[in-house]
Amino acid sequence: MEIPVKKNETYMVDIIDQGYEGEGIAKIEGYTIFIPGVIKEEKCKILILKTTKSHAFGKVLEIIKPSKDRVEAECSTYQKCGGCSLRHMNYEATLNLKREIVQNLVDKTLENKIEVKPTIGMKEPYHYRNKAQYPIGYDKQGNITTGVFANRTHDIIPMQECKIQHPVSESMAKLVVRFLQENKISAYEEETSQGIFRHVVIKIGKKTKEVMCVCVVNQKEIPKERELADYLLQNFAKEYPEYELKTIVKNINTKNTNVILGNENIVLYGEGYIYDKLGDYTFKISPMSFYQVNPIQTEILYNEAIKGANIQKEDIVLDLYCGIGTIGIYASTFAKQVYGIEIIEQAIEDAKENAKENHIENIEFICGDVEQALSELLDSKKVQPNVILVDPPRRGLDNTTIQNILKVQPQKVVYISCNPATMVRDLKQLEEKYEIKGIQPVDMFPFTSHVECVCVLNRR
């Protein structure tokens, strides 16, 4: 097939659909073009940026006929950073789009053509993130700066009141940068692997109002670290007296890598962790541990999962990829016994602390790779679960875990997913033995293309 469009040329197109990342889809002579920032049923003038044999990528130059769902974006940098790829749509339309994305995956992949439920949105879909990771670098004038990376690059865009980050996070990062500027302390440069400060990571307890600041650095010793801690404590208290800077941690990362955190943490102030509450439970959060970034929606997500699991008082529950134990601790109230498995050692230590903190005795946490630890739990310890909860990373379940689930055949499987594509792929392997009772999308990340889902499966 001859490609009907040429790179660097302009075309008029009708947007006929939306892709899985929220981009618009147009066709010219049957040839597919993906265009970010446009909406289904719009007419646009576009520039072709790249072509392949099967599809092209374009950039919108002008909206000729706008959609009724188009709004004026209130963020000036969203098109550059790529974080909020749906900022140009009204919020209700983004919820509908996310449901359609999951529904399309179900329709294309599964035998059981279940109807996906409407996406549960937020009442106030702004400033919802309790964790921020800001790179430290230099601007074009050679001044130390922080902000967010431009989409698909490591060029730093200075922050301008991000609509999804907590204002406390931005203030903390700016305080760090101000101290570095005043004391002429260097930022890390990827090209040379030289310089000291790489990132600032901030974690916030939404309900406890406790704040953690993690300074990620390229060497063990940093100049004036005692003065830095004092500076942050004094100035943060002036800006946000209702919050408490509970701990400041130095994280050592000397590797030439895109991974933000290194493996070594040194506490500069406080105890090295903060607490937050989800529902009736208190959770300990350390620099390395995973904790959902939108706690308001997390409560909704977990309540949907527990409701779907319908756990009985004699049930044995497995919580795979348990993190710091949040969903397992939720489930423990209803179950006879819960076992949680997680590969990150620090997360398991936090999970055990969380069980103690919440006075829960019917839960056991195991540190190990889910694939191996689950096999040992089933084969060596002869654990017979009635309910299995899974909350895997974006890559989904590995084949061994799926086969173990099929071998044990618990009464219920509840699949919590941050990636509907891999979730639906895994459901296809389970649907012969399990009936999919429902898929509930939850908007954990408003105005982005990401959607979290809870799927409940009953053994046939």
Short mmCIF file of C-alpha atoms in Angstrom, two decimals:
data_model
loop_
_atom_site.label_atom_id
_atom_site.label_comp_id
_atom_site.label_asym_id
_atom_site.label_seq_id
_atom_site.Cartn_x
_atom_site.Cartn_y
_atom_site.Cartn_z
CA MET A 1 0.00 0.00 0.00
CA GLU A 2 1.35 3.41 -0.96
CA ILE A 3 1.36 5.82 1.99
CA PRO A 4 -1.18 8.57 1.11
CA VAL A 5 0.41 11.29 3.29
CA LYS A 6 3.86 12.88 3.40
CA LYS A 7 5.95 14.05 6.33
CA ASN A 8 5.92 17.85 6.95
CA GLU A 9 2.81 18.35 4.80
CA THR A 10 -0.58 19.60 6.05
CA TYR A 11 -3.99 17.94 5.65
CA MET A 12 -7.62 18.52 6.62
CA VAL A 13 -9.02 15.55 8.56
CA ASP A 14 -12.09 14.42 10.49
CA ILE A 15 -11.42 12.79 13.88
CA ILE A 16 -13.33 9.50 13.83
CA ASP A 17 -12.22 7.89 17.11
CA GLN A 18 -10.00 8.12 20.22
CA GLY A 19 -6.96 5.92 20.90
CA TYR A 20 -5.99 4.16 24.15
CA GLU A 21 -3.90 7.14 25.28
CA GLY A 22 -6.64 9.65 24.51
CA GLU A 23 -5.20 10.75 21.16
CA GLY A 24 -7.53 11.44 18.23
CA ILE A 25 -7.64 9.06 15.25
CA ALA A 26 -8.15 10.17 11.65
CA LYS A 27 -7.95 8.25 8.35
CA ILE A 28 -6.89 9.29 4.88
CA GLU A 29 -7.63 6.66 2.20
CA GLY A 30 -7.84 4.04 4.96
CA TYR A 31 -4.46 5.03 6.42
CA THR A 32 -4.50 5.72 10.17
CA ILE A 33 -3.15 8.95 11.70
CA PHE A 34 -2.79 9.52 15.45
CA ILE A 35 -3.11 13.15 16.63
CA PRO A 36 -2.81 14.20 20.31
CA GLY A 37 -5.01 16.97 21.68
CA VAL A 38 -8.05 16.43 19.45
CA ILE A 39 -11.48 14.95 20.09
CA LYS A 40 -13.76 12.60 18.21
CA GLU A 41 -16.07 14.40 15.69
CA GLU A 42 -13.75 17.40 15.35
CA LYS A 43 -12.50 18.69 11.99
CA CYS A 44 -8.85 19.76 12.07
CA LYS A 45 -5.91 20.97 10.07
CA ILE A 46 -2.88 18.82 10.91
CA LEU A 47 0.83 18.55 10.15
CA ILE A 48 2.30 15.07 9.57
CA LEU A 49 5.31 14.54 11.85
CA LYS A 50 6.19 10.91 11.15
CA THR A 51 5.04 8.10 8.87
CA THR A 52 5.35 4.31 9.06
CA LYS A 53 3.99 1.59 6.77
CA SER A 54 0.87 1.16 8.91
CA HIS A 55 0.21 4.58 10.46
CA ALA A 56 1.36 8.16 10.95
CA PHE A 57 1.64 10.69 13.75
CA GLY A 58 0.35 14.21 13.35
CA LYS A 59 0.20 17.53 15.16
CA VAL A 60 -2.90 19.71 15.25
CA LEU A 61 -2.43 23.15 13.70
CA GLU A 62 -6.01 24.40 13.80
CA ILE A 63 -9.38 23.19 15.08
CA ILE A 64 -11.81 23.95 12.23
CA LYS A 65 -14.89 22.45 13.88
CA PRO A 66 -14.53 21.96 17.67
CA SER A 67 -16.29 19.26 19.68
CA LYS A 68 -18.96 20.20 22.22
CA ASP A 69 -16.66 18.52 24.77
CA ARG A 70 -13.71 20.84 24.09
CA VAL A 71 -12.74 23.28 26.85
CA GLU A 72 -10.05 25.93 27.18
CA ALA A 73 -7.21 24.30 29.13
CA GLU A 74 -6.47 26.19 32.35
CA CYS A 75 -2.87 24.93 32.40
CA SER A 76 -0.30 26.67 30.21
CA THR A 77 2.23 23.82 30.12
CA TYR A 78 0.11 20.66 29.73
CA GLN A 79 0.83 20.29 26.00
CA LYS A 80 4.58 20.42 26.66
CA CYS A 81 4.81 18.11 29.69
CA GLY A 82 2.34 15.48 28.45
CA GLY A 83 1.15 14.75 31.97
CA CYS A 84 -2.51 15.75 31.50
CA SER A 85 -3.15 14.62 27.95
CA LEU A 86 -6.93 15.15 28.30
CA ARG A 87 -6.85 18.68 29.71
CA HIS A 88 -8.60 19.97 26.55
CA MET A 89 -11.76 17.88 27.31
CA ASN A 90 -14.45 18.58 29.87
CA TYR A 91 -14.20 16.25 32.86
CA GLU A 92 -17.39 14.26 32.18
CA ALA A 93 -16.16 13.53 28.65
CA THR A 94 -12.85 12.16 30.01
CA LEU A 95 -14.79 9.76 32.25
CA ASN A 96 -16.84 8.54 29.27
CA LEU A 97 -13.68 8.13 27.20
CA LYS A 98 -11.99 6.01 29.87
CA ARG A 99 -15.00 3.71 30.05
CA GLU A 100 -14.97 3.40 26.23
CA ILE A 101 -11.26 2.53 26.24
CA VAL A 102 -11.88 -0.38 28.64
CA GLN A 103 -15.05 -1.42 26.79
CA ASN A 104 -13.20 -1.56 23.45
CA LEU A 105 -10.52 -3.80 24.96
CA VAL A 106 -13.21 -6.11 26.38
CA ASP A 107 -15.09 -6.27 23.06
CA LYS A 108 -11.94 -7.07 21.07
CA THR A 109 -10.45 -9.64 23.45
CA LEU A 110 -12.95 -11.49 25.64
CA GLU A 111 -15.57 -14.11 24.88
CA ASN A 112 -17.68 -12.76 27.73
CA LYS A 113 -18.86 -9.41 26.27
CA ILE A 114 -19.59 -7.81 29.61
CA GLU A 115 -20.73 -4.19 29.73
CA VAL A 116 -18.17 -2.03 31.55
CA LYS A 117 -19.66 0.18 34.26
CA PRO A 118 -19.50 4.00 34.10
CA THR A 119 -16.22 5.43 35.41
CA ILE A 120 -16.33 6.69 38.99
CA GLY A 121 -14.95 10.23 38.91
CA MET A 122 -13.92 12.80 41.51
CA LYS A 123 -16.02 15.67 42.83
CA GLU A 124 -12.94 17.93 42.77
CA PRO A 125 -10.46 16.51 40.22
CA TYR A 126 -7.64 18.94 41.04
CA HIS A 127 -4.46 18.85 43.16
CA TYR A 128 -5.15 15.22 43.99
CA ARG A 129 -1.60 13.79 43.94
CA ASN A 130 0.03 13.10 47.31
CA LYS A 131 3.42 12.33 45.74
CA ALA A 132 5.57 14.46 43.43
CA GLN A 133 8.95 13.78 41.80
CA TYR A 134 10.67 16.92 40.54
CA PRO A 135 13.92 16.80 38.55
CA ILE A 136 16.62 19.33 39.45
CA GLY A 137 18.61 20.80 36.56
CA TYR A 138 19.64 23.96 34.75
CA ASP A 139 17.61 26.29 32.56
CA LYS A 140 18.96 27.82 29.32
CA GLN A 141 20.49 30.71 31.27
CA GLY A 142 22.45 28.27 33.45
CA ASN A 143 20.32 28.78 36.58
CA ILE A 144 19.28 25.84 38.77
CA THR A 145 15.61 25.08 38.26
CA THR A 146 12.98 22.44 38.87
CA GLY A 147 9.65 21.52 37.28
CA VAL A 148 8.57 18.66 35.05
CA PHE A 149 10.20 16.98 32.08
CA ALA A 150 8.91 18.00 28.66
CA ASN A 151 7.09 15.10 26.98
CA ARG A 152 9.53 12.44 25.70
CA THR A 153 12.59 14.55 26.68
CA HIS A 154 14.63 15.41 29.75
CA ASP A 155 14.27 19.17 29.21
CA ILE A 156 12.85 20.72 32.38
CA ILE A 157 9.74 22.92 32.09
CA PRO A 158 9.58 25.28 35.11
CA MET A 159 6.43 24.56 37.10
CA GLN A 160 3.51 26.97 36.91
CA GLU A 161 0.84 25.89 39.39
CA CYS A 162 0.31 22.33 38.22
CA LYS A 163 -3.40 21.45 38.44
CA ILE A 164 -2.87 17.85 39.60
CA GLN A 165 0.01 18.20 42.09
CA HIS A 166 -0.53 19.31 45.67
CA PRO A 167 0.55 22.95 46.19
CA VAL A 168 2.66 21.82 49.19
CA SER A 169 4.80 19.71 46.84
CA GLU A 170 5.56 22.63 44.54
CA SER A 171 6.44 24.90 47.46
CA MET A 172 8.81 22.33 48.95
CA ALA A 173 10.63 21.80 45.64
CA LYS A 174 11.00 25.56 45.16
CA LEU A 175 12.45 25.91 48.67
CA VAL A 176 15.09 23.29 47.88
CA VAL A 177 16.00 25.06 44.62
CA ARG A 178 16.21 28.43 46.40
CA PHE A 179 18.64 26.97 48.95
CA LEU A 180 20.79 25.45 46.18
CA GLN A 181 20.87 28.78 44.32
CA GLU A 182 21.77 30.79 47.43
CA ASN A 183 24.51 28.34 48.44
CA LYS A 184 25.82 27.62 44.92
CA ILE A 185 25.27 23.85 45.23
CA SER A 186 25.27 22.07 41.87
CA ALA A 187 22.53 20.18 40.04
CA TYR A 188 23.16 16.82 38.37
CA GLU A 189 23.85 16.82 34.62
CA GLU A 190 23.01 13.62 32.76
CA GLU A 191 25.48 14.20 29.93
CA THR A 192 28.50 14.25 32.26
CA SER A 193 27.09 12.38 35.32
CA GLN A 194 28.47 15.32 37.36
CA GLY A 195 26.71 17.55 39.87
CA ILE A 196 24.97 16.78 43.15
CA PHE A 197 21.18 17.26 43.30
CA ARG A 198 19.12 15.01 40.98
CA HIS A 199 15.51 15.07 42.20
CA VAL A 200 13.27 16.21 45.02
CA VAL A 201 10.55 13.70 45.96
CA ILE A 202 7.71 14.87 48.21
CA LYS A 203 5.12 12.63 49.88
CA ILE A 204 2.12 14.04 51.73
CA GLY A 205 -0.32 12.47 54.18
CA LYS A 206 -3.60 13.90 52.87
CA LYS A 207 -5.46 13.27 56.15
CA THR A 208 -2.58 13.51 58.63
CA LYS A 209 -1.00 16.57 56.89
CA GLU A 210 2.44 15.03 57.45
CA VAL A 211 5.08 15.79 54.79
CA MET A 212 8.23 13.93 53.70
CA CYS A 213 10.97 15.55 51.61
CA VAL A 214 13.47 13.23 49.89
CA CYS A 215 16.57 14.85 48.34
CA VAL A 216 18.00 12.51 45.71
CA VAL A 217 21.73 13.18 45.32
CA ASN A 218 24.66 11.91 43.27
CA GLN A 219 27.09 11.47 46.21
CA LYS A 220 27.00 10.43 49.83
CA GLU A 221 28.09 13.74 51.34
CA ILE A 222 26.35 16.96 50.30
CA PRO A 223 27.44 20.48 51.30
CA LYS A 224 25.54 22.19 54.13
CA GLU A 225 23.03 19.39 54.61
CA ARG A 226 22.36 20.43 58.22
CA GLU A 227 21.71 24.00 57.05
CA LEU A 228 19.46 22.65 54.27
CA ALA A 229 17.31 20.76 56.79
CA ASP A 230 17.03 23.82 59.06
CA TYR A 231 16.19 26.05 56.08
CA LEU A 232 13.39 23.75 54.90
CA LEU A 233 11.92 23.35 58.38
CA GLN A 234 11.85 27.08 59.10
CA ASN A 235 10.58 28.29 55.75
CA PHE A 236 8.03 25.51 55.18
CA ALA A 237 6.44 26.22 58.57
CA LYS A 238 5.95 29.86 57.53
CA GLU A 239 4.30 28.93 54.21
CA TYR A 240 2.11 26.03 55.40
CA PRO A 241 1.61 26.21 59.19
CA GLU A 242 -1.25 23.69 58.99
CA TYR A 243 1.13 21.00 57.61
CA GLU A 244 4.09 19.41 59.40
CA LEU A 245 7.40 18.66 57.68
CA LYS A 246 7.79 15.39 59.52
CA THR A 247 10.99 14.04 57.95
CA ILE A 248 13.79 14.95 55.52
CA VAL A 249 15.70 12.10 53.87
CA LYS A 250 18.84 12.03 51.73
CA ASN A 251 18.63 9.33 49.04
CA ILE A 252 21.90 8.28 47.37
CA ASN A 253 21.70 7.50 43.64
CA THR A 254 25.08 7.49 41.87
CA LYS A 255 24.02 5.35 38.91
CA ASN A 256 23.61 6.60 35.35
CA THR A 257 19.94 5.62 35.20
CA ASN A 258 16.41 6.92 34.68
CA VAL A 259 15.37 5.27 37.96
CA ILE A 260 14.79 8.14 40.38
CA LEU A 261 15.57 6.62 43.79
CA GLY A 262 18.75 4.82 44.77
CA ASN A 263 18.86 2.03 47.37
CA GLU A 264 20.39 3.96 50.30
CA ASN A 265 18.47 6.40 52.49
CA ILE A 266 20.03 8.58 55.21
CA VAL A 267 17.65 10.46 57.52
CA LEU A 268 18.56 14.14 57.95
CA TYR A 269 15.57 14.99 60.13
CA GLY A 270 12.73 13.07 61.77
CA GLU A 271 12.28 9.30 61.63
CA GLY A 272 12.41 8.67 57.89
CA TYR A 273 8.70 8.06 57.34
CA ILE A 274 5.25 9.63 57.58
CA TYR A 275 1.75 8.27 58.24
CA ASP A 276 -1.53 8.68 56.42
CA LYS A 277 -5.04 7.28 56.85
CA LEU A 278 -7.19 5.33 54.40
CA GLY A 279 -10.67 4.66 55.68
CA ASP A 280 -10.33 3.53 59.30
CA TYR A 281 -6.70 2.46 58.93
CA THR A 282 -3.34 4.17 59.45
CA PHE A 283 -0.44 3.46 57.07
CA LYS A 284 3.29 4.07 57.39
CA ILE A 285 4.91 5.49 54.25
CA SER A 286 8.69 5.39 53.71
CA PRO A 287 10.75 6.77 50.77
CA MET A 288 10.84 3.45 48.90
CA SER A 289 7.33 2.15 49.57
CA PHE A 290 4.48 2.29 47.08
CA TYR A 291 1.36 4.13 48.21
CA GLN A 292 -1.49 5.10 45.91
CA VAL A 293 -1.04 8.72 44.80
CA ASN A 294 -4.74 9.61 44.97
CA PRO A 295 -5.98 8.53 48.42
CA ILE A 296 -9.50 9.93 47.91
CA GLN A 297 -10.10 7.61 44.94
CA THR A 298 -8.09 4.79 46.55
CA GLU A 299 -10.73 4.48 49.25
CA ILE A 300 -13.39 4.15 46.55
CA LEU A 301 -11.23 1.65 44.62
CA TYR A 302 -10.62 -0.54 47.66
CA ASN A 303 -14.24 -0.39 48.80
CA GLU A 304 -15.29 -1.59 45.33
CA ALA A 305 -12.76 -4.44 45.55
CA ILE A 306 -13.85 -5.53 49.04
CA LYS A 307 -17.52 -5.28 48.10
CA GLY A 308 -16.91 -7.40 45.00
CA ALA A 309 -14.88 -9.99 46.94
CA ASN A 310 -17.76 -10.47 49.42
CA ILE A 311 -15.31 -12.01 51.91
CA GLN A 312 -16.79 -14.34 54.53
CA LYS A 313 -15.48 -14.82 58.08
CA GLU A 314 -14.00 -18.30 57.32
CA ASP A 315 -12.27 -17.21 54.10
CA ILE A 316 -8.51 -17.42 53.47
CA VAL A 317 -7.43 -14.43 51.35
CA LEU A 318 -4.26 -13.96 49.28
CA ASP A 319 -3.15 -10.40 48.52
CA LEU A 320 -0.64 -10.53 45.66
CA TYR A 321 1.60 -7.49 44.98
CA CYS A 322 0.49 -6.23 48.38
CA GLY A 323 2.79 -3.17 48.63
CA ILE A 324 2.59 -1.76 52.17
CA GLY A 325 -0.43 -3.94 52.90
CA THR A 326 -3.27 -1.49 52.23
CA ILE A 327 -5.84 -3.71 50.49
CA GLY A 328 -4.92 -6.78 52.59
CA ILE A 329 -5.49 -4.81 55.79
CA TYR A 330 -8.85 -3.66 54.43
CA ALA A 331 -9.73 -7.33 53.74
CA SER A 332 -8.53 -8.62 57.14
CA THR A 333 -11.61 -7.26 58.92
CA PHE A 334 -13.81 -9.73 57.06
CA ALA A 335 -11.50 -12.76 56.61
CA LYS A 336 -10.18 -15.58 58.79
CA GLN A 337 -6.60 -15.12 57.51
CA VAL A 338 -4.83 -12.94 54.92
CA TYR A 339 -1.43 -13.56 53.28
CA GLY A 340 0.29 -10.71 51.45
CA ILE A 341 3.19 -11.11 48.99
CA GLU A 342 5.47 -8.31 47.75
CA ILE A 343 9.02 -8.28 46.33
CA ILE A 344 10.15 -4.93 47.81
CA GLU A 345 11.68 -5.57 51.23
CA GLN A 346 11.04 -2.06 52.57
CA ALA A 347 7.36 -2.32 51.60
CA ILE A 348 7.02 -5.62 53.49
CA GLU A 349 8.64 -4.07 56.57
CA ASP A 350 6.16 -1.19 56.33
CA ALA A 351 3.29 -3.66 55.81
CA LYS A 352 4.20 -5.50 59.03
CA GLU A 353 4.39 -2.16 60.86
CA ASN A 354 1.00 -1.21 59.43
CA ALA A 355 -0.56 -4.44 60.69
CA LYS A 356 0.82 -3.69 64.18
CA GLU A 357 -0.26 -0.06 64.02
CA ASN A 358 -3.84 -1.16 63.21
CA HIS A 359 -3.83 -4.04 65.74
CA ILE A 360 -4.41 -6.67 63.06
CA GLU A 361 -3.23 -10.20 63.92
CA ASN A 362 -4.80 -12.32 61.15
CA ILE A 363 -2.44 -11.17 58.40
CA GLU A 364 1.01 -12.45 57.36
CA PHE A 365 3.33 -10.67 54.93
CA ILE A 366 5.89 -12.52 52.80
CA CYS A 367 8.79 -10.84 50.98
CA GLY A 368 9.51 -12.42 47.61
CA ASP A 369 8.72 -12.54 43.92
CA VAL A 370 5.01 -13.31 43.55
CA GLU A 371 5.72 -16.03 41.00
CA GLN A 372 7.94 -18.03 43.40
CA ALA A 373 6.45 -17.05 46.76
CA LEU A 374 2.92 -17.95 45.65
CA SER A 375 4.05 -21.40 44.47
CA GLU A 376 5.74 -22.02 47.85
CA LEU A 377 2.70 -20.83 49.78
CA LEU A 378 0.41 -23.15 47.81
CA ASP A 379 2.68 -26.20 47.55
CA SER A 380 4.81 -26.17 50.73
CA LYS A 381 2.48 -24.49 53.22
CA LYS A 382 -0.64 -26.01 51.63
CA VAL A 383 -2.59 -22.75 51.90
CA GLN A 384 -6.01 -23.06 50.24
CA PRO A 385 -7.34 -19.56 49.48
CA ASN A 386 -11.02 -18.82 48.88
CA VAL A 387 -10.33 -15.33 47.57
CA ILE A 388 -7.30 -13.98 45.69
CA LEU A 389 -6.76 -10.23 45.34
CA VAL A 390 -4.23 -9.13 42.71
CA ASP A 391 -2.92 -5.61 42.13
CA PRO A 392 -0.01 -6.15 39.69
CA PRO A 393 2.29 -3.57 38.09
CA ARG A 394 1.50 -2.27 34.58
CA ARG A 395 2.91 -5.40 32.92
CA GLY A 396 0.09 -7.45 34.50
CA LEU A 397 0.27 -11.02 35.82
CA ASP A 398 3.02 -13.43 34.83
CA ASN A 399 1.98 -16.76 33.34
CA THR A 400 3.05 -18.82 36.40
CA THR A 401 0.78 -16.77 38.67
CA ILE A 402 -2.14 -17.21 36.28
CA GLN A 403 -1.53 -20.96 36.18
CA ASN A 404 -1.36 -21.08 39.99
CA ILE A 405 -4.70 -19.28 40.21
CA LEU A 406 -6.22 -21.74 37.75
CA LYS A 407 -4.73 -24.66 39.70
CA VAL A 408 -6.05 -23.50 43.08
CA GLN A 409 -9.35 -22.20 41.67
CA PRO A 410 -10.42 -19.90 44.53
CA GLN A 411 -14.09 -19.02 44.68
CA LYS A 412 -13.35 -15.41 43.75
CA VAL A 413 -10.57 -13.44 42.10
CA VAL A 414 -10.55 -9.65 42.37
CA TYR A 415 -8.21 -8.02 39.84
CA ILE A 416 -7.19 -4.40 40.53
CA SER A 417 -5.42 -2.97 37.50
CA CYS A 418 -3.59 0.21 36.52
CA ASN A 419 -3.39 -0.99 32.90
CA PRO A 420 -6.65 -2.23 31.32
CA ALA A 421 -4.79 -3.65 28.29
CA THR A 422 -2.79 -6.18 30.34
CA MET A 423 -5.78 -6.80 32.63
CA VAL A 424 -7.98 -7.81 29.70
CA ARG A 425 -5.15 -9.95 28.29
CA ASP A 426 -4.97 -11.81 31.63
CA LEU A 427 -8.75 -12.10 31.93
CA LYS A 428 -8.81 -13.96 28.62
CA GLN A 429 -6.75 -16.74 30.22
CA LEU A 430 -9.05 -16.86 33.25
CA GLU A 431 -12.49 -16.59 31.65
CA GLU A 432 -12.86 -20.27 30.78
CA LYS A 433 -12.86 -21.14 34.50
CA TYR A 434 -14.18 -17.81 35.78
CA GLU A 435 -17.22 -15.69 35.04
CA ILE A 436 -16.48 -11.95 34.91
CA LYS A 437 -19.11 -10.40 37.14
CA GLY A 438 -18.20 -6.78 36.55
CA ILE A 439 -15.52 -4.28 35.56
CA GLN A 440 -15.58 -0.96 37.40
CA PRO A 441 -13.28 1.82 36.12
CA VAL A 442 -12.18 4.35 38.75
CA ASP A 443 -10.62 7.67 37.77
CA MET A 444 -7.47 7.69 39.89
CA PHE A 445 -5.65 10.13 37.60
CA PRO A 446 -8.06 12.84 36.33
CA PHE A 447 -7.23 14.50 33.00
CA THR A 448 -4.63 11.85 32.14
CA SER A 449 -5.25 8.88 29.86
CA HIS A 450 -4.71 6.41 32.74
CA VAL A 451 -7.61 4.51 34.27
CA GLU A 452 -7.71 2.05 37.18
CA CYS A 453 -10.15 -0.86 37.16
CA VAL A 454 -11.61 -3.34 39.61
CA CYS A 455 -12.71 -6.61 38.02
CA VAL A 456 -14.56 -9.30 39.96
CA LEU A 457 -14.42 -12.93 38.79
CA ASN A 458 -16.49 -15.83 40.19
CA ARG A 459 -15.49 -19.45 39.69
CA ARG A 460 -17.85 -21.10 37.21
#
